[in-house]
């Protein structure tokens, strides 16, 4: 069955554009430089029109709540897109959940619970938005977005509005084939009939488990590294002696070693360099090369790095490949969970 689209706010109100806007003000790590241009569209139609008129060489980076993102100290060149609250609405019909890409995972899971739709409980454990979750196939507690996604509406970098079936995303673990600069604006999820009280109990269990095992009240970025095949990243990090490891004011969490923390005044360079140090130590100890799950975007500023912090070149980069390389700005931030 088809699901009626959400009623959008009146179109034509346009785009809010801000030059040099702070990203550290809302990124969970509370670090990093500004966006060259921060864009807040009123509707998907407005965003599409804006992108059509934008110079094709200008990079576009959608950002949700910044829960799984390191913004480098030199800031992010090009355009950063943030969706408004009006694009965070959730509706339910015929056993399907339609969610604006700005909606948080907990909001979607709660709407499904109230409608008696099971199978979306794991979204309670993903501290990010629907848009990021769809882009990177976010998952936790044994389930991934690819298990529940029916289709998603995407505004392409060229400025067209398209509906993609789930198969088109080419999902694998924590990755999709959504191209750089494309912005997810809405998604439709499926579930199975369930008893709201049972669904709620599972969501409560997930919440309690996260509270007990993860540093939720710290300045962090969620799960730092992907779980390698046959391993848990946190266990490899712990075995390599990295629990509590620090670099400046950046620390490997003592509560959950696959989380990095900003203890107060860490720079993004210190956080990233600490992550690379963890990768080196794990590789030396176990032979396993950890891949970054947190997205790292923007320009490195060597002048902000404390002695020994290391870091990348002063280039616009997004090191989402996870292999230590530094490809051009491309893969976008996502929400991460930790099973």
mmCIF file of C-alpha atoms in Angstrom:
data_model
loop_
_atom_site.group_PDB
_atom_site.id
_atom_site.type_symbol
_atom_site.label_atom_id
_atom_site.label_comp_id
_atom_site.label_asym_id
_atom_site.label_seq_id
_atom_site.Cartn_x
_atom_site.Cartn_y
_atom_site.Cartn_z
ATOM 1 C CA UNK A 1 0.000 0.000 0.000
ATOM 2 C CA UNK A 2 1.110 3.524 -0.650
ATOM 3 C CA UNK A 3 1.654 5.894 2.233
ATOM 4 C CA UNK A 4 0.425 9.468 1.782
ATOM 5 C CA UNK A 5 3.256 11.982 1.972
ATOM 6 C CA UNK A 6 3.544 14.264 4.930
ATOM 7 C CA UNK A 7 1.976 17.674 4.503
ATOM 8 C CA UNK A 8 4.952 20.016 4.039
ATOM 9 C CA UNK A 9 4.996 23.627 5.138
ATOM 10 C CA UNK A 10 4.025 26.103 2.488
ATOM 11 C CA UNK A 11 6.603 26.110 -0.280
ATOM 12 C CA UNK A 12 8.320 29.174 -1.577
ATOM 13 C CA UNK A 13 9.548 30.440 1.777
ATOM 14 C CA UNK A 14 13.004 29.680 0.528
ATOM 15 C CA UNK A 15 16.375 29.039 2.073
ATOM 16 C CA UNK A 16 18.153 30.449 5.083
ATOM 17 C CA UNK A 17 21.829 30.955 4.273
ATOM 18 C CA UNK A 18 24.512 31.810 6.839
ATOM 19 C CA UNK A 19 28.183 32.339 6.071
ATOM 20 C CA UNK A 20 30.796 31.174 8.573
ATOM 21 C CA UNK A 21 28.237 29.448 10.783
ATOM 22 C CA UNK A 22 29.392 27.560 13.861
ATOM 23 C CA UNK A 23 29.191 23.780 13.658
ATOM 24 C CA UNK A 24 30.784 23.218 17.064
ATOM 25 C CA UNK A 25 27.637 24.742 18.563
ATOM 26 C CA UNK A 26 25.699 21.553 17.840
ATOM 27 C CA UNK A 27 28.210 18.837 16.890
ATOM 28 C CA UNK A 28 28.291 16.391 19.803
ATOM 29 C CA UNK A 29 32.050 16.694 20.270
ATOM 30 C CA UNK A 30 31.610 20.503 20.469
ATOM 31 C CA UNK A 31 34.773 20.984 18.428
ATOM 32 C CA UNK A 32 35.765 22.057 14.955
ATOM 33 C CA UNK A 33 35.690 25.025 12.656
ATOM 34 C CA UNK A 34 32.734 26.719 10.957
ATOM 35 C CA UNK A 35 30.815 25.892 7.816
ATOM 36 C CA UNK A 36 31.762 28.099 4.897
ATOM 37 C CA UNK A 37 28.021 28.282 4.165
ATOM 38 C CA UNK A 38 25.254 26.779 6.297
ATOM 39 C CA UNK A 39 21.954 26.279 4.474
ATOM 40 C CA UNK A 40 18.589 25.586 6.094
ATOM 41 C CA UNK A 41 15.891 24.846 3.502
ATOM 42 C CA UNK A 42 12.226 25.250 4.332
ATOM 43 C CA UNK A 43 11.164 22.345 2.109
ATOM 44 C CA UNK A 44 12.644 19.641 -0.113
ATOM 45 C CA UNK A 45 11.491 21.649 -3.120
ATOM 46 C CA UNK A 46 13.399 24.696 -1.905
ATOM 47 C CA UNK A 47 16.509 22.597 -1.329
ATOM 48 C CA UNK A 48 16.274 21.090 -4.808
ATOM 49 C CA UNK A 49 16.009 24.541 -6.392
ATOM 50 C CA UNK A 50 18.988 25.780 -4.369
ATOM 51 C CA UNK A 51 21.175 22.832 -5.380
ATOM 52 C CA UNK A 52 20.215 23.191 -9.044
ATOM 53 C CA UNK A 53 21.492 26.758 -9.006
ATOM 54 C CA UNK A 54 24.649 25.975 -7.021
ATOM 55 C CA UNK A 55 27.985 25.794 -8.818
ATOM 56 C CA UNK A 56 28.484 22.075 -9.574
ATOM 57 C CA UNK A 57 32.019 22.230 -8.156
ATOM 58 C CA UNK A 58 30.765 23.287 -4.710
ATOM 59 C CA UNK A 59 30.749 20.370 -2.235
ATOM 60 C CA UNK A 60 27.542 19.744 -0.306
ATOM 61 C CA UNK A 61 27.495 18.056 3.094
ATOM 62 C CA UNK A 62 24.231 17.221 4.901
ATOM 63 C CA UNK A 63 24.556 17.194 8.693
ATOM 64 C CA UNK A 64 21.944 16.048 11.173
ATOM 65 C CA UNK A 65 22.697 16.453 14.873
ATOM 66 C CA UNK A 66 26.401 15.748 14.457
ATOM 67 C CA UNK A 67 26.255 12.683 16.693
ATOM 68 C CA UNK A 68 28.829 10.734 14.682
ATOM 69 C CA UNK A 69 31.022 13.428 13.204
ATOM 70 C CA UNK A 70 34.424 15.036 13.648
ATOM 71 C CA UNK A 71 34.532 18.485 12.083
ATOM 72 C CA UNK A 72 38.152 19.424 11.596
ATOM 73 C CA UNK A 73 39.464 22.630 13.105
ATOM 74 C CA UNK A 74 39.694 24.488 9.795
ATOM 75 C CA UNK A 75 35.990 24.098 9.158
ATOM 76 C CA UNK A 76 34.024 22.701 6.224
ATOM 77 C CA UNK A 77 34.309 24.275 2.767
ATOM 78 C CA UNK A 78 31.292 24.518 0.513
ATOM 79 C CA UNK A 79 27.718 24.102 1.699
ATOM 80 C CA UNK A 80 26.518 22.323 4.836
ATOM 81 C CA UNK A 81 22.803 21.465 4.781
ATOM 82 C CA UNK A 82 20.689 21.158 7.928
ATOM 83 C CA UNK A 83 17.038 20.169 7.669
ATOM 84 C CA UNK A 84 14.413 22.095 9.684
ATOM 85 C CA UNK A 85 12.088 20.714 12.340
ATOM 86 C CA UNK A 86 9.318 20.780 9.757
ATOM 87 C CA UNK A 87 11.195 17.964 7.986
ATOM 88 C CA UNK A 88 11.301 15.827 11.130
ATOM 89 C CA UNK A 89 7.647 14.773 11.230
ATOM 90 C CA UNK A 90 6.602 11.138 11.586
ATOM 91 C CA UNK A 91 3.327 9.537 10.446
ATOM 92 C CA UNK A 92 2.028 5.964 10.462
ATOM 93 C CA UNK A 93 -0.391 4.246 8.109
ATOM 94 C CA UNK A 94 -1.081 0.642 7.134
ATOM 95 C CA UNK A 95 1.805 -0.724 9.155
ATOM 96 C CA UNK A 96 4.377 1.608 7.647
ATOM 97 C CA UNK A 97 6.206 4.527 9.224
ATOM 98 C CA UNK A 98 7.001 7.616 7.169
ATOM 99 C CA UNK A 99 9.632 9.847 8.733
ATOM 100 C CA UNK A 100 11.209 13.120 7.744
ATOM 101 C CA UNK A 101 14.972 12.836 7.540
ATOM 102 C CA UNK A 102 15.402 15.265 10.416
ATOM 103 C CA UNK A 103 13.549 12.982 12.837
ATOM 104 C CA UNK A 104 15.557 11.291 15.573
ATOM 105 C CA UNK A 105 15.684 7.511 15.793
ATOM 106 C CA UNK A 106 13.950 7.513 19.171
ATOM 107 C CA UNK A 107 11.048 9.503 17.690
ATOM 108 C CA UNK A 108 10.557 6.965 14.910
ATOM 109 C CA UNK A 109 10.787 4.020 17.297
ATOM 110 C CA UNK A 110 8.285 5.634 19.665
ATOM 111 C CA UNK A 111 5.786 6.308 16.861
ATOM 112 C CA UNK A 112 6.067 2.692 15.742
ATOM 113 C CA UNK A 113 5.540 1.477 19.309
ATOM 114 C CA UNK A 114 2.429 3.593 19.761
ATOM 115 C CA UNK A 115 1.013 2.202 16.501
ATOM 116 C CA UNK A 116 1.779 -1.404 17.467
ATOM 117 C CA UNK A 117 4.536 -1.846 14.861
ATOM 118 C CA UNK A 118 7.431 -4.038 15.942
ATOM 119 C CA UNK A 119 10.888 -4.301 14.409
ATOM 120 C CA UNK A 120 11.974 -0.680 14.736
ATOM 121 C CA UNK A 121 12.921 -0.836 18.414
ATOM 122 C CA UNK A 122 16.645 -0.772 17.620
ATOM 123 C CA UNK A 123 16.301 2.807 16.385
ATOM 124 C CA UNK A 124 15.947 3.711 20.067
ATOM 125 C CA UNK A 125 19.645 2.924 20.374
ATOM 126 C CA UNK A 126 20.791 5.113 17.462
ATOM 127 C CA UNK A 127 21.493 8.695 18.591
ATOM 128 C CA UNK A 128 21.073 10.389 15.246
ATOM 129 C CA UNK A 129 18.644 11.363 12.527
ATOM 130 C CA UNK A 130 16.787 9.314 9.932
ATOM 131 C CA UNK A 131 18.736 10.915 7.097
ATOM 132 C CA UNK A 132 22.081 9.836 8.464
ATOM 133 C CA UNK A 133 20.781 6.405 9.412
ATOM 134 C CA UNK A 134 19.519 5.792 5.878
ATOM 135 C CA UNK A 135 22.734 7.005 4.300
ATOM 136 C CA UNK A 136 25.067 4.769 6.295
ATOM 137 C CA UNK A 137 22.841 1.789 7.067
ATOM 138 C CA UNK A 138 22.970 2.518 10.765
ATOM 139 C CA UNK A 139 22.306 -0.344 13.101
ATOM 140 C CA UNK A 140 22.407 -1.626 16.642
ATOM 141 C CA UNK A 141 21.288 -4.633 18.657
ATOM 142 C CA UNK A 142 21.342 -7.022 15.720
ATOM 143 C CA UNK A 143 19.369 -4.965 13.201
ATOM 144 C CA UNK A 144 20.216 -2.457 10.464
ATOM 145 C CA UNK A 145 18.242 0.166 8.569
ATOM 146 C CA UNK A 146 18.462 -2.059 5.484
ATOM 147 C CA UNK A 147 16.224 -4.551 7.333
ATOM 148 C CA UNK A 148 13.340 -2.074 7.595
ATOM 149 C CA UNK A 149 13.684 0.507 4.807
ATOM 150 C CA UNK A 150 11.120 0.389 1.997
ATOM 151 C CA UNK A 151 12.079 3.561 0.174
ATOM 152 C CA UNK A 152 13.554 6.999 0.718
ATOM 153 C CA UNK A 153 13.151 10.387 -0.924
ATOM 154 C CA UNK A 154 16.441 11.952 -1.981
ATOM 155 C CA UNK A 155 17.354 15.398 -3.265
ATOM 156 C CA UNK A 156 20.302 14.831 -5.567
ATOM 157 C CA UNK A 157 23.302 17.129 -5.838
ATOM 158 C CA UNK A 158 21.972 18.146 -9.262
ATOM 159 C CA UNK A 159 18.718 19.306 -7.693
ATOM 160 C CA UNK A 160 16.217 16.602 -8.591
ATOM 161 C CA UNK A 161 13.822 14.977 -6.111
ATOM 162 C CA UNK A 162 13.818 11.198 -6.452
ATOM 163 C CA UNK A 163 12.279 8.249 -4.615
ATOM 164 C CA UNK A 164 14.719 5.389 -4.234
ATOM 165 C CA UNK A 165 13.652 1.836 -3.335
ATOM 166 C CA UNK A 166 15.806 0.279 -0.647
ATOM 167 C CA UNK A 167 17.601 -1.974 -3.134
ATOM 168 C CA UNK A 168 19.008 1.034 -4.972
ATOM 169 C CA UNK A 169 21.065 2.034 -1.943
ATOM 170 C CA UNK A 170 23.320 -1.016 -2.374
ATOM 171 C CA UNK A 171 23.541 -1.523 1.365
ATOM 172 C CA UNK A 172 26.393 -3.314 3.048
ATOM 173 C CA UNK A 173 27.613 -2.977 6.615
ATOM 174 C CA UNK A 174 27.524 0.730 7.568
ATOM 175 C CA UNK A 175 27.576 1.882 3.948
ATOM 176 C CA UNK A 176 25.285 2.824 1.075
ATOM 177 C CA UNK A 177 25.817 3.841 -2.536
ATOM 178 C CA UNK A 178 24.129 7.219 -2.064
ATOM 179 C CA UNK A 179 26.392 9.650 -3.931
ATOM 180 C CA UNK A 180 28.201 12.601 -2.421
ATOM 181 C CA UNK A 181 26.084 15.704 -2.038
ATOM 182 C CA UNK A 182 22.742 13.889 -2.159
ATOM 183 C CA UNK A 183 20.426 14.641 0.769
ATOM 184 C CA UNK A 184 17.929 12.160 2.187
ATOM 185 C CA UNK A 185 14.761 14.097 3.065
ATOM 186 C CA UNK A 186 12.277 11.344 3.957
ATOM 187 C CA UNK A 187 12.107 7.572 4.489
ATOM 188 C CA UNK A 188 9.428 4.897 4.724
ATOM 189 C CA UNK A 189 10.005 1.940 7.064
ATOM 190 C CA UNK A 190 8.197 -1.355 7.497
ATOM 191 C CA UNK A 191 7.592 -3.482 10.570
ATOM 192 C CA UNK A 192 5.389 -6.271 11.823
ATOM 193 C CA UNK A 193 2.324 -6.171 14.074
ATOM 194 C CA UNK A 194 3.233 -6.122 17.747
ATOM 195 C CA UNK A 195 1.927 -5.379 21.195
ATOM 196 C CA UNK A 196 2.840 -1.828 22.249
ATOM 197 C CA UNK A 197 3.687 -2.913 25.776
ATOM 198 C CA UNK A 198 6.101 -5.569 24.505
ATOM 199 C CA UNK A 199 7.656 -3.155 22.023
ATOM 200 C CA UNK A 200 8.008 -0.554 24.764
ATOM 201 C CA UNK A 201 9.667 -3.045 27.068
ATOM 202 C CA UNK A 202 12.275 -3.826 24.416
ATOM 203 C CA UNK A 203 12.927 -0.130 23.874
ATOM 204 C CA UNK A 204 13.351 0.313 27.617
ATOM 205 C CA UNK A 205 15.813 -2.577 27.679
ATOM 206 C CA UNK A 206 17.854 -0.990 24.903
ATOM 207 C CA UNK A 207 17.835 2.369 26.685
ATOM 208 C CA UNK A 208 18.949 0.803 29.967
ATOM 209 C CA UNK A 209 21.708 -1.177 28.274
ATOM 210 C CA UNK A 210 23.026 1.928 26.532
ATOM 211 C CA UNK A 211 22.942 3.915 29.755
ATOM 212 C CA UNK A 212 24.871 1.203 31.584
ATOM 213 C CA UNK A 213 27.532 0.605 28.939
ATOM 214 C CA UNK A 214 28.053 3.859 27.000
ATOM 215 C CA UNK A 215 29.225 7.356 27.989
ATOM 216 C CA UNK A 216 25.963 8.995 26.915
ATOM 217 C CA UNK A 217 26.383 12.143 29.000
ATOM 218 C CA UNK A 218 29.819 13.008 27.623
ATOM 219 C CA UNK A 219 30.999 15.012 24.639
ATOM 220 C CA UNK A 220 31.430 12.105 22.273
ATOM 221 C CA UNK A 221 30.709 10.991 18.724
ATOM 222 C CA UNK A 222 29.159 7.583 19.195
ATOM 223 C CA UNK A 223 30.810 4.421 17.956
ATOM 224 C CA UNK A 224 34.230 5.353 16.611
ATOM 225 C CA UNK A 225 35.188 2.273 14.626
ATOM 226 C CA UNK A 226 33.272 -0.357 12.696
ATOM 227 C CA UNK A 227 33.158 -3.862 14.121
ATOM 228 C CA UNK A 228 35.565 -5.940 12.013
ATOM 229 C CA UNK A 229 34.288 -9.274 10.730
ATOM 230 C CA UNK A 230 34.273 -11.695 13.649
ATOM 231 C CA UNK A 231 35.314 -9.083 16.225
ATOM 232 C CA UNK A 232 33.998 -6.323 18.440
ATOM 233 C CA UNK A 233 35.929 -3.105 18.006
ATOM 234 C CA UNK A 234 35.782 -2.271 21.718
ATOM 235 C CA UNK A 235 37.311 -5.621 22.671
ATOM 236 C CA UNK A 236 40.216 -5.170 20.252
ATOM 237 C CA UNK A 237 40.814 -1.650 21.590
ATOM 238 C CA UNK A 238 40.712 -2.870 25.186
ATOM 239 C CA UNK A 239 43.079 -5.752 24.474
ATOM 240 C CA UNK A 240 45.538 -3.319 22.884
ATOM 241 C CA UNK A 241 45.686 -1.370 26.169
ATOM 242 C CA UNK A 242 43.883 1.723 24.911
ATOM 243 C CA UNK A 243 41.137 2.049 27.532
ATOM 244 C CA UNK A 244 41.514 5.515 29.070
ATOM 245 C CA UNK A 245 44.269 6.536 26.639
ATOM 246 C CA UNK A 246 44.520 10.327 26.307
ATOM 247 C CA UNK A 247 45.938 12.913 23.951
ATOM 248 C CA UNK A 248 45.527 16.436 25.200
ATOM 249 C CA UNK A 249 41.912 16.649 26.357
ATOM 250 C CA UNK A 250 40.813 13.792 24.115
ATOM 251 C CA UNK A 251 40.311 10.401 25.759
ATOM 252 C CA UNK A 252 39.344 6.844 24.907
ATOM 253 C CA UNK A 253 36.335 6.256 27.152
ATOM 254 C CA UNK A 254 36.999 4.102 30.171
ATOM 255 C CA UNK A 255 33.342 3.062 30.163
ATOM 256 C CA UNK A 256 33.240 1.916 26.524
ATOM 257 C CA UNK A 257 36.491 1.919 24.600
ATOM 258 C CA UNK A 258 34.931 2.329 21.173
ATOM 259 C CA UNK A 259 33.927 5.864 22.170
ATOM 260 C CA UNK A 260 36.241 8.866 22.075
ATOM 261 C CA UNK A 261 35.572 11.767 24.445
ATOM 262 C CA UNK A 262 36.252 15.475 24.575
ATOM 263 C CA UNK A 263 37.027 16.027 28.244
ATOM 264 C CA UNK A 264 36.611 19.775 27.868
ATOM 265 C CA UNK A 265 39.012 21.599 25.598
ATOM 266 C CA UNK A 266 40.172 19.006 23.062
ATOM 267 C CA UNK A 267 40.663 20.097 19.475
ATOM 268 C CA UNK A 268 39.306 18.027 16.632
ATOM 269 C CA UNK A 269 42.922 17.348 15.644
ATOM 270 C CA UNK A 270 43.572 15.751 19.036
ATOM 271 C CA UNK A 271 40.447 13.612 18.840
ATOM 272 C CA UNK A 272 41.291 12.412 15.346
ATOM 273 C CA UNK A 273 44.946 11.809 16.188
ATOM 274 C CA UNK A 274 43.909 9.788 19.239
ATOM 275 C CA UNK A 275 41.724 7.653 17.000
ATOM 276 C CA UNK A 276 44.651 7.048 14.664
ATOM 277 C CA UNK A 277 46.832 6.113 17.612
ATOM 278 C CA UNK A 278 44.210 3.578 18.680
ATOM 279 C CA UNK A 279 44.161 2.135 15.160
ATOM 280 C CA UNK A 280 47.958 1.812 15.199
ATOM 281 C CA UNK A 281 47.972 0.076 18.576
ATOM 282 C CA UNK A 282 45.221 -2.344 17.621
ATOM 283 C CA UNK A 283 46.969 -3.175 14.363
ATOM 284 C CA UNK A 284 50.240 -3.831 16.205
ATOM 285 C CA UNK A 285 48.558 -5.963 18.877
ATOM 286 C CA UNK A 286 46.066 -8.026 16.881
ATOM 287 C CA UNK A 287 46.858 -7.444 13.227
ATOM 288 C CA UNK A 288 43.341 -6.085 12.681
ATOM 289 C CA UNK A 289 42.975 -2.771 10.837
ATOM 290 C CA UNK A 290 40.084 -0.865 12.383
ATOM 291 C CA UNK A 291 37.984 1.213 9.997
ATOM 292 C CA UNK A 292 36.566 4.553 11.063
ATOM 293 C CA UNK A 293 32.816 4.659 11.544
ATOM 294 C CA UNK A 294 32.777 8.282 12.664
ATOM 295 C CA UNK A 295 32.929 10.619 9.675
ATOM 296 C CA UNK A 296 35.765 13.145 9.596
ATOM 297 C CA UNK A 297 35.186 16.177 7.416
ATOM 298 C CA UNK A 298 36.748 19.532 6.679
ATOM 299 C CA UNK A 299 40.176 21.099 6.775
ATOM 300 C CA UNK A 300 42.959 20.194 9.181
ATOM 301 C CA UNK A 301 44.816 23.023 10.871
ATOM 302 C CA UNK A 302 48.292 21.863 11.965
ATOM 303 C CA UNK A 303 48.689 25.054 13.983
ATOM 304 C CA UNK A 304 45.923 23.906 16.344
ATOM 305 C CA UNK A 305 47.518 20.548 17.017
ATOM 306 C CA UNK A 306 49.412 20.122 20.236
ATOM 307 C CA UNK A 307 52.815 18.514 20.166
ATOM 308 C CA UNK A 308 52.581 14.935 18.954
ATOM 309 C CA UNK A 309 48.945 15.226 17.874
ATOM 310 C CA UNK A 310 49.702 14.445 14.270
ATOM 311 C CA UNK A 311 46.841 14.899 11.830
ATOM 312 C CA UNK A 312 46.228 15.168 8.149
ATOM 313 C CA UNK A 313 47.153 17.735 5.540
ATOM 314 C CA UNK A 314 45.454 21.110 5.331
ATOM 315 C CA UNK A 315 43.025 19.884 2.682
ATOM 316 C CA UNK A 316 39.281 19.449 2.403
ATOM 317 C CA UNK A 317 38.818 15.805 3.259
ATOM 318 C CA UNK A 318 36.375 13.226 4.493
ATOM 319 C CA UNK A 319 38.236 10.145 5.639
ATOM 320 C CA UNK A 320 35.267 7.817 5.666
ATOM 321 C CA UNK A 321 37.048 5.109 3.721
ATOM 322 C CA UNK A 322 38.461 3.811 6.987
ATOM 323 C CA UNK A 323 41.726 2.670 5.450
ATOM 324 C CA UNK A 324 43.793 5.626 6.577
ATOM 325 C CA UNK A 325 43.597 7.268 3.151
ATOM 326 C CA UNK A 326 42.313 10.784 2.667
ATOM 327 C CA UNK A 327 39.922 10.925 -0.302
ATOM 328 C CA UNK A 328 38.226 14.145 -1.427
ATOM 329 C CA UNK A 329 35.210 15.416 0.475
ATOM 330 C CA UNK A 330 32.468 12.953 -0.271
ATOM 331 C CA UNK A 331 30.923 10.470 2.174
ATOM 332 C CA UNK A 332 28.577 12.158 4.584
ATOM 333 C CA UNK A 333 27.969 11.954 8.279
ATOM 334 C CA UNK A 334 25.796 9.307 9.766
ATOM 335 C CA UNK A 335 24.348 8.117 12.970
ATOM 336 C CA UNK A 336 26.074 5.267 14.723
ATOM 337 C CA UNK A 337 24.946 2.636 17.158
ATOM 338 C CA UNK A 338 26.900 0.112 19.183
ATOM 339 C CA UNK A 339 25.616 -3.366 19.613
#
